Amino acid sequence: MALRCSLSDWETNKNDFEHVIHDPHNWNKIPLINTIPNYELHDHQLVRFRGMVQYMYNPEYFMAQYEVEDNSSKVKVTRSGRYRDVIQCAPNEKVVENRDQSIEERQVFYCITTPALNDWVYQQEKKLGLQQQETESVSSKVCDATTKRQIEDEPMDTDHLNQEASSLPQISTSSATVQEPKRFFAGNSMNNSGSSACHGLSLNFPIDGSHGIACLVKINDSDSLPSLKINDLIDVVGFLSLDPSLAHVPSSMGTEAENLAENPPPSIVPRLHAVTLQKVTHVNLLPNNLDDIYKTALKTKKELHFVLTQMLLGDSLAADYLICHLISLVYMRKDGLALGHFSLNLSNLPQRPDYTRLLYSVLERLLPKSHYLPMTLENMNTLSFSPKMDYEANRLSSGLLQLSDNTHLIVDETRLEAGKLDASGVVNVQALRTLITHQIVNYDFQYYSKPYDADVPVLILSEGKSLLPCNMLVSLNADPSCLNTLPEIFQAANHFLREPLLTEIRLYLSVMRHSDYEFPEDLQKQAQEDFVQMRQTGGQNVSAEDLHLLLVLARLVSLSNGEKTVSLDAWEKAKRMEAERKSRIDIQRGRAVQPANEP
């Protein structure tokens, strides 16, 4: 059953309701608008929204309290402007002009459905009962000593029946007519595309063709809530604002495009007045007790390694590296370096046009957030990779690389064809290189660029060595017999990845990725001694970068085993993996130069 709370009851018993809402059991019962058709939502309804901060507007000013006077009786009543976009003023009332009125500001964030969110995560949210037809009153959970009134099943809050359209940040005092409660329809929330042709409004999704919703989140009490920045993932609870008059707010400043961007139709972009929010680290909903996941980590890794080895055509080493890549993240930034990122280039792939798509079709079943990018000439020349400031609309136009942390980007270089990159294509390639190398994305503000930190693991699929830089190049050593049964291999892999194993692997990847770890001092000393020996053997071919990557690999090997402390076994395995990987590269290079040496 979904929890319900009216705005008037919230204002009367705020502290009690806050205690109820922050109970995790009750939090998940609040209707999630990501999974609910808009026609089932109503004005001033308590709802949740999960998504990404795409842009931050300037603060918005509003009357926190104001007085209205009845024209007949001259009785004055004080009303609140918090959690509302329009002033409550009936036709027989007027707003009392008072210089001492309380004017406050609230932060405004333009938020969108999490980019590159895979469908199984969306289905997971629905299955948890976040979309419920039955409702129960939050008031019933609040102590009777403080809450005297039970919330009825009537779906509307009665304190908003008489409202007025007012411009924000401009404050208007003209009255509006009384109207009956309404529900508003804008189609199914997850079927809204990236733009609304009827209104000429783009929802500003980074990935073309994405489906989801956009929402203007307004925060009144910013001091009591976590500070937010662009690309943060949030789970916010608040009161919905769907009054149609918000689409016709006049603007004395700015262009028509700017007014449309800042005041879009609420049926397309609803407003949500936050009462509380949480930052989201991972979108895969984890159980409260993670001990069992650590206990079964080795078993789960073995199952995952088996299926990845089959998908990689019998290559066990490539499967080891791919597991490490899937649980990698930037755990620290120091001296301009993103420590922990682990980009991977799987090369020497079979020249089969369907292989990379088949490989990605399985990966997207395992990863909560991922995007497949065919590196075609058309995509590189026509897509916008870096976000760019649109000064006409006064908002940030999103780009393909505006992704939240831990979103996996799979670049398919096998689709690259002969041709010439235009100026836009060159800029896009440079943006990809910067992301892979430094884990930052430079946002284009026309007169200058500003770097934003990113944590986007990049997997490059190529036939030869990639044109893009990467941390690890693994040349695939495919079993030739597997090439004749490629469709059957992936059919078997998808059949193998059934419940409960599929959920176990998903949880394993999420938990291992965000696990803390320790690197014991004695092992650090061992690593330094081994590095000295490698320098003596390999000479100038061994650099400090090799040591850093080896330390990162050892960390990932330990985490993949469910170990929070890097072990000697993990260090030794990382060394063996690197030795075999480099040996393959040397053999591949020897094959490449051999024909040139022949008479």
Coordinates of C-alpha atoms in Angstrom, one line a residue:
M1 CA 0.0 0.0 0.0
A2 CA 1.3 3.5 -0.9
L3 CA 1.6 6.1 1.8
R4 CA -0.5 9.2 1.6
C5 CA -0.1 12.6 3.3
S6 CA -1.8 15.9 2.5
L7 CA 0.1 19.2 2.5
S8 CA -2.0 20.7 5.2
D9 CA -1.3 17.7 7.5
W10 CA 2.4 17.9 6.8
E11 CA 2.5 21.6 7.8
T12 CA 0.5 20.8 11.0
N13 CA 2.7 17.8 12.1
K14 CA 5.9 18.1 10.2
N15 CA 8.2 16.5 12.8
D16 CA 6.0 13.5 13.2
F17 CA 5.7 12.9 9.4
E18 CA 9.4 13.3 8.9
H19 CA 10.0 10.5 11.4
V20 CA 7.5 8.3 9.6
I21 CA 8.9 9.0 6.1
H22 CA 12.5 8.3 7.0
D23 CA 11.7 4.8 8.1
P24 CA 13.0 2.8 5.1
H25 CA 10.0 0.6 5.1
N26 CA 7.7 3.6 4.7
W27 CA 10.0 5.4 2.2
N28 CA 9.5 2.7 -0.4
K29 CA 5.8 3.0 0.0
I30 CA 5.6 6.6 -1.2
P31 CA 4.4 6.6 -4.8
L32 CA 7.3 6.8 -7.3
I33 CA 6.4 9.1 -10.2
N34 CA 9.0 7.4 -12.4
T35 CA 6.8 4.4 -12.6
I36 CA 3.3 6.0 -12.5
P37 CA 1.4 7.3 -15.5
N38 CA 0.8 11.1 -15.1
Y39 CA -2.9 10.8 -15.3
E40 CA -2.8 8.9 -11.9
L41 CA -1.1 11.9 -10.2
H42 CA -2.7 14.9 -8.7
D43 CA -1.8 18.3 -7.4
H44 CA -0.1 18.5 -3.9
Q45 CA 0.3 14.7 -3.7
L46 CA 3.2 13.4 -1.7
V47 CA 5.4 11.5 -4.1
R48 CA 9.0 10.3 -4.7
F49 CA 11.3 10.9 -7.7
R50 CA 14.5 9.1 -8.5
G51 CA 16.8 10.7 -11.1
M52 CA 19.8 12.8 -11.9
V53 CA 20.4 16.6 -11.4
Q54 CA 20.9 17.8 -15.0
Y55 CA 21.2 21.5 -14.3
M56 CA 20.8 24.1 -11.5
Y57 CA 18.8 27.3 -12.1
N58 CA 19.2 30.5 -10.2
P59 CA 17.4 30.6 -6.8
E60 CA 13.7 31.4 -6.8
Y61 CA 12.1 33.9 -4.5
F62 CA 8.7 33.4 -3.0
M63 CA 6.5 34.7 -0.1
A64 CA 6.9 32.2 2.7
Q65 CA 3.9 33.8 4.5
Y66 CA 1.4 36.4 3.4
E67 CA -2.0 37.7 4.4
V68 CA -5.3 37.6 2.4
E69 CA -8.4 39.6 3.3
D70 CA -12.0 38.7 2.7
N71 CA -13.6 41.5 0.7
S72 CA -16.9 41.2 2.6
S73 CA -16.0 40.5 6.2
K74 CA -12.6 42.1 6.1
V75 CA -11.2 39.2 8.0
K76 CA -7.5 38.6 7.4
V77 CA -5.9 35.1 7.2
T78 CA -2.2 34.2 7.1
R79 CA -1.3 31.6 4.6
S80 CA 1.9 29.8 3.7
G81 CA 3.7 29.9 0.4
R82 CA 6.1 27.1 1.2
Y83 CA 5.8 23.9 -1.0
R84 CA 3.5 25.8 -3.4
D85 CA 3.9 27.6 -6.7
V86 CA 0.7 29.7 -6.7
I87 CA -0.8 32.0 -4.1
Q88 CA -4.0 30.8 -2.4
C89 CA -6.5 33.5 -3.0
A90 CA -10.2 33.0 -3.7
P91 CA -12.2 35.4 -6.0
N92 CA -13.7 37.1 -2.9
E93 CA -10.3 37.6 -1.4
K94 CA -7.3 39.9 -2.0
V95 CA -3.7 39.7 -1.0
V96 CA -2.7 42.3 1.6
E97 CA 0.3 44.2 0.6
N98 CA 2.7 44.4 3.4
R99 CA 6.4 45.4 3.3
D100 CA 7.1 43.1 6.2
Q101 CA 6.0 40.0 4.3
S102 CA 8.5 37.1 4.6
I103 CA 10.4 36.7 1.4
E104 CA 12.6 33.6 1.1
E105 CA 14.5 31.8 -1.6
R106 CA 14.6 28.2 -2.7
Q107 CA 16.9 26.3 -4.9
V108 CA 15.6 24.9 -8.3
F109 CA 17.1 21.8 -9.9
Y110 CA 16.2 20.5 -13.3
C111 CA 16.2 16.7 -12.9
I112 CA 15.8 13.9 -15.3
T113 CA 15.3 10.1 -15.2
T114 CA 18.7 8.5 -14.6
P115 CA 20.4 8.4 -18.0
A116 CA 21.4 4.9 -19.4
L117 CA 19.2 3.2 -16.8
N118 CA 18.7 -0.4 -17.9
D119 CA 15.2 -1.7 -18.1
W120 CA 15.6 -4.4 -15.4
V121 CA 16.2 -1.7 -12.8
Y122 CA 13.0 0.1 -13.8
Q123 CA 11.1 -3.2 -13.6
Q124 CA 12.7 -3.9 -10.2
E125 CA 11.3 -0.6 -8.8
K126 CA 7.9 -1.5 -10.0
K127 CA 8.1 -5.0 -8.6
L128 CA 8.9 -3.6 -5.2
G129 CA 5.4 -2.2 -5.0
L130 CA 6.3 1.4 -5.6
Q131 CA 3.4 1.7 -8.0
Q132 CA 0.3 0.8 -5.9
Q133 CA -3.4 1.4 -6.5
E134 CA -4.3 1.0 -2.9
T135 CA -3.4 3.7 -0.4
E136 CA -3.0 4.1 3.3
S137 CA -2.9 7.3 5.3
V138 CA 0.4 8.4 6.7
S139 CA -1.6 10.0 9.5
S140 CA -2.6 6.6 10.8
K141 CA 1.1 6.0 11.7
V142 CA 1.4 9.3 13.6
C143 CA 0.7 9.3 17.3
D144 CA -3.0 10.2 18.1
A145 CA -1.7 12.6 20.7
T146 CA -0.3 14.8 18.0
T147 CA -2.4 13.9 15.0
K148 CA -6.2 14.3 15.6
R149 CA -7.4 14.0 12.0
Q150 CA -7.3 10.9 9.8
I151 CA -6.4 11.5 6.1
E152 CA -9.3 10.4 4.1
D153 CA -9.2 8.5 0.8
E154 CA -10.2 11.7 -1.1
P155 CA -7.2 12.2 -3.4
M156 CA -6.9 16.0 -3.2
D157 CA -5.6 18.4 -0.6
T158 CA -8.4 20.9 0.2
D159 CA -6.1 23.8 0.9
H160 CA -5.3 24.4 -2.7
L161 CA -8.8 24.6 -4.2
N162 CA -8.5 28.4 -4.4
Q163 CA -5.2 29.3 -6.0
E164 CA -3.7 32.0 -8.1
A165 CA -1.1 31.9 -10.9
S166 CA 1.9 33.9 -9.7
S167 CA 5.2 34.5 -11.4
L168 CA 8.3 33.3 -9.7
P169 CA 10.6 34.9 -8.8
Q170 CA 8.1 37.8 -9.5
I171 CA 5.3 37.8 -7.0
S172 CA 1.8 38.6 -8.2
T173 CA -1.2 39.5 -6.1
S174 CA -4.0 39.2 -8.6
S175 CA -6.7 36.6 -7.7
A176 CA -7.7 33.4 -9.5
T177 CA -11.0 31.7 -9.8
V178 CA -11.9 28.7 -7.6
Q179 CA -11.8 25.4 -9.5
E180 CA -12.4 21.8 -8.7
P181 CA -9.5 19.5 -8.1
K182 CA -8.1 18.1 -11.3
R183 CA -5.9 15.3 -12.4
F184 CA -3.5 16.0 -15.2
F185 CA -2.6 13.7 -18.1
A186 CA 0.6 13.7 -20.2
G187 CA 0.8 10.0 -21.1
N188 CA 2.8 7.3 -19.4
S189 CA 5.8 8.6 -17.6
M190 CA 8.3 6.1 -19.1
N191 CA 6.9 6.6 -22.6
N192 CA 7.8 10.3 -22.8
S193 CA 10.5 10.7 -25.3
G194 CA 13.4 13.2 -25.1
S195 CA 11.3 16.0 -26.6
S196 CA 7.7 17.2 -26.7
A197 CA 6.9 18.3 -30.3
C198 CA 3.6 19.8 -29.3
H199 CA 5.3 22.3 -27.0
G200 CA 8.6 22.6 -28.8
L201 CA 10.3 21.5 -25.5
S202 CA 13.3 19.2 -25.2
L203 CA 13.5 17.3 -22.0
N204 CA 17.2 17.5 -22.3
F205 CA 18.1 13.8 -22.0
P206 CA 21.9 13.1 -22.7
I207 CA 21.1 10.1 -24.9
D208 CA 19.0 10.6 -28.0
G209 CA 15.8 8.5 -28.0
S210 CA 15.8 8.0 -24.3
H211 CA 12.5 7.5 -22.5
G212 CA 11.7 8.9 -19.0
I213 CA 10.5 12.0 -17.2
A214 CA 11.9 15.4 -16.2
C215 CA 11.1 17.2 -13.0
L216 CA 11.8 20.6 -11.5
V217 CA 12.8 19.9 -7.9
K218 CA 12.5 22.9 -5.6
I219 CA 14.2 22.9 -2.2
N220 CA 13.0 25.3 0.5
D221 CA 15.2 24.1 3.4
S222 CA 18.5 23.7 1.7
D223 CA 20.4 23.9 5.0
S224 CA 18.8 20.8 6.4
L225 CA 19.3 18.7 3.2
P226 CA 22.4 17.4 1.4
S227 CA 24.1 19.8 -0.9
L228 CA 23.7 18.9 -4.6
K229 CA 25.8 19.3 -7.7
I230 CA 25.3 18.5 -11.4
N231 CA 25.1 14.8 -12.2
D232 CA 24.2 13.7 -8.6
L233 CA 21.7 11.0 -8.3
I234 CA 18.9 11.7 -5.9
D235 CA 15.8 10.0 -4.4
V236 CA 13.6 12.9 -3.3
V237 CA 10.3 13.0 -1.5
G238 CA 8.0 16.1 -1.9
F239 CA 4.7 17.5 -2.8
L240 CA 3.8 17.6 -6.5
S241 CA 2.8 20.8 -8.2
L242 CA 0.7 20.3 -11.4
D243 CA -1.3 23.5 -11.6
P244 CA -1.8 24.2 -15.4
S245 CA -1.4 28.0 -14.9
L246 CA 2.3 27.4 -14.3
A247 CA 2.6 26.9 -18.1
H248 CA 1.5 30.5 -18.7
V249 CA 3.6 32.4 -16.2
P250 CA 4.5 35.7 -17.9
S251 CA 8.1 36.8 -18.0
S252 CA 9.2 40.4 -18.1
M253 CA 12.8 39.4 -18.7
G254 CA 14.4 36.8 -21.0
T255 CA 13.5 35.3 -24.3
E256 CA 10.6 33.0 -25.2
A257 CA 13.0 30.1 -25.2
E258 CA 14.2 31.0 -21.7
N259 CA 10.7 31.3 -20.4
L260 CA 9.7 27.9 -21.9
A261 CA 12.8 26.3 -20.3
E262 CA 12.2 27.7 -16.9
N263 CA 8.5 27.4 -16.9
P264 CA 7.6 24.3 -19.0
P265 CA 4.1 22.9 -18.9
P266 CA 3.6 21.0 -15.6
S267 CA 1.9 18.2 -17.4
I268 CA 5.3 17.6 -19.2
V269 CA 7.7 18.7 -16.5
P270 CA 6.0 18.7 -13.0
R271 CA 7.3 20.6 -10.1
L272 CA 8.3 18.8 -6.9
H273 CA 8.7 20.7 -3.7
A274 CA 11.2 18.6 -1.7
V275 CA 10.6 17.9 2.0
T276 CA 13.5 15.4 2.2
L277 CA 16.0 13.7 -0.1
Q278 CA 18.8 11.2 -0.2
K279 CA 21.8 11.0 -2.5
V280 CA 21.8 7.7 -4.4
T281 CA 25.1 5.8 -4.6
H282 CA 23.8 2.9 -6.7
V283 CA 20.5 2.4 -8.4
N284 CA 20.4 -1.4 -7.8
L285 CA 18.3 -1.8 -4.7
L286 CA 20.4 -3.7 -2.2
P287 CA 19.2 -5.7 0.8
N288 CA 19.9 -4.4 4.3
N289 CA 22.2 -7.2 5.2
L290 CA 25.2 -7.5 2.9
D291 CA 27.0 -10.3 4.8
D292 CA 25.6 -13.0 2.7
I293 CA 26.8 -11.4 -0.5
Y294 CA 30.4 -11.3 0.8
K295 CA 30.1 -14.9 2.0
T296 CA 29.1 -16.1 -1.4
A297 CA 31.3 -13.8 -3.4
L298 CA 33.7 -16.4 -4.5
K299 CA 30.9 -18.7 -5.7
T300 CA 29.2 -15.9 -7.5
K301 CA 32.4 -14.8 -9.1
K302 CA 33.0 -18.4 -10.3
E303 CA 29.6 -18.5 -12.0
L304 CA 30.1 -15.0 -13.6
H305 CA 33.6 -16.0 -14.8
F306 CA 32.2 -19.1 -16.4
V307 CA 29.5 -17.2 -18.4
L308 CA 31.9 -14.4 -19.4
T309 CA 34.5 -16.9 -20.6
Q310 CA 31.9 -18.5 -22.8
M311 CA 30.9 -15.1 -24.2
L312 CA 34.6 -14.2 -24.8
L313 CA 35.0 -17.3 -26.8
G314 CA 36.8 -19.4 -24.3
D315 CA 39.3 -16.7 -23.1
S316 CA 39.6 -17.1 -19.3
L317 CA 42.1 -14.2 -19.0
A318 CA 39.8 -11.7 -20.8
A319 CA 37.0 -12.8 -18.4
D320 CA 39.2 -12.0 -15.4
Y321 CA 40.0 -8.5 -16.7
L322 CA 36.4 -7.9 -17.6
I323 CA 35.2 -8.8 -14.1
C324 CA 37.8 -6.3 -12.7
H325 CA 36.5 -3.7 -15.1
L326 CA 32.9 -4.2 -14.1
I327 CA 33.6 -3.5 -10.4
S328 CA 36.0 -0.6 -10.9
L329 CA 35.4 3.0 -9.8
V330 CA 37.3 6.1 -9.0
Y331 CA 38.0 5.8 -5.3
M332 CA 40.2 8.9 -4.9
R333 CA 41.3 12.0 -6.8
K334 CA 44.8 13.3 -6.1
D335 CA 47.0 15.7 -7.9
G336 CA 44.7 15.8 -10.9
L337 CA 44.7 12.0 -11.1
A338 CA 41.5 9.8 -10.9
L339 CA 42.8 6.8 -8.9
G340 CA 41.0 3.5 -9.5
H341 CA 39.6 4.0 -12.9
F342 CA 40.2 1.0 -15.1
S343 CA 39.4 1.4 -18.8
L344 CA 39.6 -1.8 -20.8
N345 CA 40.2 -2.4 -24.5
L346 CA 39.2 -5.9 -25.7
S347 CA 40.9 -6.2 -29.1
N348 CA 41.3 -8.9 -31.7
L349 CA 37.6 -9.5 -31.7
P350 CA 36.1 -11.8 -34.4
Q351 CA 35.1 -10.0 -37.5
R352 CA 31.4 -10.8 -37.0
P353 CA 29.0 -7.8 -37.1
D354 CA 26.7 -9.4 -34.6
Y355 CA 29.3 -10.2 -32.0
T356 CA 29.6 -6.9 -30.2
R357 CA 25.8 -6.4 -30.0
L358 CA 25.4 -9.9 -28.6
L359 CA 28.1 -9.2 -26.0
Y360 CA 26.4 -6.0 -25.0
S361 CA 23.0 -7.6 -24.8
V362 CA 24.3 -9.7 -22.0
L363 CA 26.2 -7.0 -20.2
E364 CA 23.2 -4.8 -20.0
R365 CA 21.4 -7.5 -18.1
L366 CA 24.1 -7.4 -15.5
L367 CA 24.8 -3.7 -15.2
P368 CA 22.3 -1.2 -13.7
K369 CA 23.4 1.6 -16.0
S370 CA 25.1 1.2 -19.4
H371 CA 25.2 2.7 -22.9
Y372 CA 26.3 1.1 -26.1
L373 CA 28.0 3.6 -28.5
P374 CA 28.7 2.4 -32.1
M375 CA 31.7 4.4 -33.1
T376 CA 30.4 5.1 -36.6
L377 CA 31.4 8.1 -38.6
E378 CA 27.9 9.4 -38.5
N379 CA 27.6 9.2 -34.7
M380 CA 31.0 10.9 -34.2
N381 CA 30.1 13.7 -36.5
T382 CA 26.5 14.3 -35.6
L383 CA 26.1 13.5 -31.9
S384 CA 26.9 16.1 -29.2
F385 CA 29.2 14.5 -26.6
S386 CA 29.9 17.4 -24.3
P387 CA 27.2 19.5 -22.6
K388 CA 26.9 23.0 -23.9
M389 CA 25.4 26.1 -22.3
D390 CA 22.4 27.5 -24.3
Y391 CA 22.4 31.2 -23.4
E392 CA 19.2 31.8 -25.4
A393 CA 17.3 29.4 -23.2
N394 CA 19.5 30.0 -20.2
R395 CA 20.0 26.3 -19.5
L396 CA 22.6 23.6 -20.1
S397 CA 22.0 21.5 -23.2
S398 CA 22.9 17.9 -22.3
G399 CA 25.5 15.8 -24.1
L400 CA 26.1 12.1 -24.4
L401 CA 28.8 12.2 -21.8
Q402 CA 26.7 13.8 -19.1
L403 CA 26.3 10.6 -17.2
S404 CA 26.1 9.8 -13.5
D405 CA 28.8 8.0 -11.7
N406 CA 29.2 4.2 -12.4
T407 CA 27.5 4.4 -15.7
H408 CA 29.3 2.0 -18.1
L409 CA 30.1 3.2 -21.6
I410 CA 30.7 0.5 -24.2
V411 CA 32.4 1.9 -27.3
D412 CA 32.1 -0.3 -30.3
E413 CA 35.1 0.6 -32.5
T414 CA 34.4 -2.3 -34.8
R415 CA 31.7 -0.1 -36.4
L416 CA 34.3 2.5 -37.5
E417 CA 34.4 2.9 -41.3
A418 CA 36.6 4.9 -43.7
G419 CA 35.8 8.5 -43.9
K420 CA 36.7 12.0 -42.5
L421 CA 35.8 13.4 -39.2
D422 CA 34.5 17.0 -39.4
A423 CA 35.2 19.6 -36.7
S424 CA 32.4 18.3 -34.5
G425 CA 33.7 14.7 -34.8
V426 CA 37.2 15.8 -33.8
V427 CA 35.8 17.6 -30.7
N428 CA 33.9 14.4 -29.8
V429 CA 36.9 12.2 -30.1
Q430 CA 38.9 14.5 -27.9
A431 CA 36.1 14.5 -25.4
L432 CA 36.1 10.7 -25.3
R433 CA 39.9 10.7 -24.9
T434 CA 39.7 13.1 -22.0
L435 CA 37.0 11.1 -20.3
I436 CA 39.0 7.8 -20.6
T437 CA 42.3 9.3 -19.6
H438 CA 41.4 11.7 -16.8
Q439 CA 37.7 10.8 -16.0
I440 CA 36.6 14.4 -16.6
V441 CA 34.2 16.0 -19.1
N442 CA 34.7 19.5 -20.2
Y443 CA 31.4 21.4 -20.4
D444 CA 31.2 24.1 -23.1
F445 CA 30.1 27.5 -21.7
Q446 CA 30.9 29.1 -25.1
Y447 CA 33.4 31.6 -23.8
Y448 CA 35.2 29.0 -21.7
S449 CA 35.1 25.3 -20.7
K450 CA 34.7 23.9 -17.2
P451 CA 35.9 20.4 -16.3
Y452 CA 33.5 18.2 -14.3
D453 CA 34.6 15.1 -12.6
A454 CA 33.2 11.8 -13.9
D455 CA 33.3 8.2 -13.0
V456 CA 32.4 6.4 -16.2
P457 CA 34.1 3.0 -16.8
V458 CA 34.8 2.7 -20.5
L459 CA 35.0 -0.6 -22.3
I460 CA 36.3 -0.4 -25.9
L461 CA 35.6 -3.2 -28.3
S462 CA 37.9 -3.3 -31.3
E463 CA 39.5 -5.6 -33.9
G464 CA 43.0 -4.1 -33.6
K465 CA 44.4 -1.8 -30.9
S466 CA 42.0 1.0 -30.3
L467 CA 42.5 4.5 -31.6
L468 CA 41.5 5.7 -28.1
P469 CA 43.8 5.5 -25.0
C470 CA 43.0 3.0 -22.3
N471 CA 44.5 1.5 -19.1
M472 CA 44.4 -2.1 -20.2
L473 CA 44.7 -3.6 -23.7
V474 CA 43.7 -7.3 -23.7
S475 CA 44.1 -9.2 -27.0
L476 CA 41.3 -11.8 -27.2
N477 CA 42.6 -15.3 -27.6
A478 CA 39.4 -16.9 -29.1
D479 CA 38.8 -20.6 -29.5
P480 CA 38.3 -21.0 -33.3
S481 CA 35.6 -23.6 -32.8
C482 CA 33.5 -21.1 -30.9
L483 CA 33.1 -18.9 -34.0
N484 CA 30.9 -21.5 -35.7
T485 CA 28.4 -21.6 -32.8
L486 CA 28.3 -17.9 -31.8
P487 CA 24.4 -17.6 -31.7
E488 CA 24.2 -20.8 -29.7
I489 CA 26.8 -19.6 -27.2
F490 CA 24.9 -16.4 -26.4
Q491 CA 21.6 -18.3 -26.3
A492 CA 23.1 -20.6 -23.7
A493 CA 24.6 -17.7 -21.7
N494 CA 21.2 -16.0 -21.5
H495 CA 19.6 -19.3 -20.5
F496 CA 22.3 -19.7 -17.8
L497 CA 21.7 -16.2 -16.4
R498 CA 18.3 -17.0 -14.8
E499 CA 17.0 -16.3 -11.3
P500 CA 18.2 -16.5 -8.7
L501 CA 21.7 -16.5 -10.1
L502 CA 21.0 -13.3 -12.2
T503 CA 20.1 -11.3 -9.1
E504 CA 23.0 -12.7 -7.2
I505 CA 25.4 -11.5 -9.9
R506 CA 23.8 -8.1 -10.0
L507 CA 24.1 -7.7 -6.3
Y508 CA 27.7 -9.0 -6.3
L509 CA 28.8 -6.4 -8.9
S510 CA 27.1 -3.5 -7.0
V511 CA 28.4 -4.5 -3.6
M512 CA 32.0 -5.3 -4.7
R513 CA 32.2 -2.1 -6.6
H514 CA 31.5 0.1 -3.6
S515 CA 33.4 -2.0 -1.0
D516 CA 36.1 -0.4 1.1
Y517 CA 39.5 -1.9 1.1
E518 CA 42.9 -1.8 2.9
F519 CA 46.4 -2.3 1.5
P520 CA 48.5 -3.7 4.3
E521 CA 51.9 -2.1 4.9
D522 CA 53.8 -5.4 4.5
L523 CA 52.2 -6.0 1.1
Q524 CA 53.1 -2.4 0.1
K525 CA 56.7 -3.2 0.9
Q526 CA 56.4 -6.4 -1.1
A527 CA 55.0 -4.5 -4.1
Q528 CA 57.9 -2.0 -4.0
E529 CA 60.4 -4.8 -4.0
D530 CA 58.7 -6.5 -6.9
F531 CA 58.6 -3.3 -8.8
V532 CA 62.3 -2.8 -8.4
Q533 CA 62.9 -6.3 -9.7
M534 CA 60.6 -5.6 -12.7
R535 CA 62.6 -2.4 -13.5
Q536 CA 65.8 -4.4 -13.4
T537 CA 64.4 -7.0 -15.7
G538 CA 62.3 -4.8 -18.0
G539 CA 64.4 -1.6 -18.0
Q540 CA 62.7 1.5 -19.3
N541 CA 59.7 -0.5 -20.5
V542 CA 58.5 -0.6 -16.9
S543 CA 57.3 2.7 -15.6
A544 CA 55.6 4.1 -12.4
E545 CA 52.3 3.9 -14.4
D546 CA 52.8 0.2 -14.6
L547 CA 53.1 0.0 -10.8
H548 CA 50.0 2.1 -10.3
L549 CA 47.9 -0.1 -12.7
L550 CA 49.2 -3.3 -11.0
L551 CA 48.2 -1.9 -7.6
V552 CA 44.7 -1.1 -9.0
L553 CA 44.4 -4.5 -10.5
A554 CA 45.5 -6.2 -7.3
R555 CA 42.8 -4.2 -5.4
L556 CA 40.1 -5.2 -7.9
V557 CA 41.2 -8.9 -7.8
S558 CA 40.8 -8.9 -4.0
L559 CA 37.4 -7.1 -4.2
S560 CA 36.2 -9.6 -6.8
N561 CA 37.0 -12.4 -4.3
G562 CA 34.9 -10.6 -1.6
E563 CA 38.1 -9.6 0.3
K564 CA 38.3 -6.1 1.9
T565 CA 42.0 -6.4 2.5
V566 CA 44.4 -6.9 -0.5
S567 CA 46.0 -10.3 0.0
L568 CA 49.3 -11.6 -1.2
D569 CA 47.4 -14.2 -3.3
A570 CA 45.6 -11.3 -5.1
W571 CA 48.9 -9.5 -5.7
E572 CA 50.5 -12.6 -7.1
K573 CA 47.5 -13.3 -9.4
A574 CA 47.6 -9.7 -10.6
K575 CA 51.2 -10.1 -11.6
R576 CA 50.5 -13.3 -13.4
M577 CA 47.6 -11.7 -15.3
E578 CA 49.7 -8.8 -16.3
A579 CA 52.6 -11.1 -17.5
E580 CA 50.2 -13.1 -19.6
R581 CA 48.5 -10.0 -21.0
K582 CA 51.8 -8.4 -22.0
S583 CA 53.0 -11.7 -23.5
R584 CA 49.9 -11.8 -25.8
I585 CA 50.6 -8.2 -26.9
D586 CA 54.2 -9.1 -27.8
I587 CA 53.1 -12.1 -29.8
Q588 CA 50.5 -10.0 -31.6
R589 CA 53.1 -7.4 -32.4
G590 CA 55.4 -10.1 -33.7
R591 CA 52.7 -11.4 -36.0
A592 CA 52.1 -7.8 -37.3
V593 CA 55.7 -7.2 -38.2
Q594 CA 56.5 -10.7 -39.5
P595 CA 55.2 -10.2 -43.1
A596 CA 57.3 -7.1 -43.5
N597 CA 60.5 -9.1 -42.7
E598 CA 59.8 -11.7 -45.3
P599 CA 61.7 -11.5 -48.6

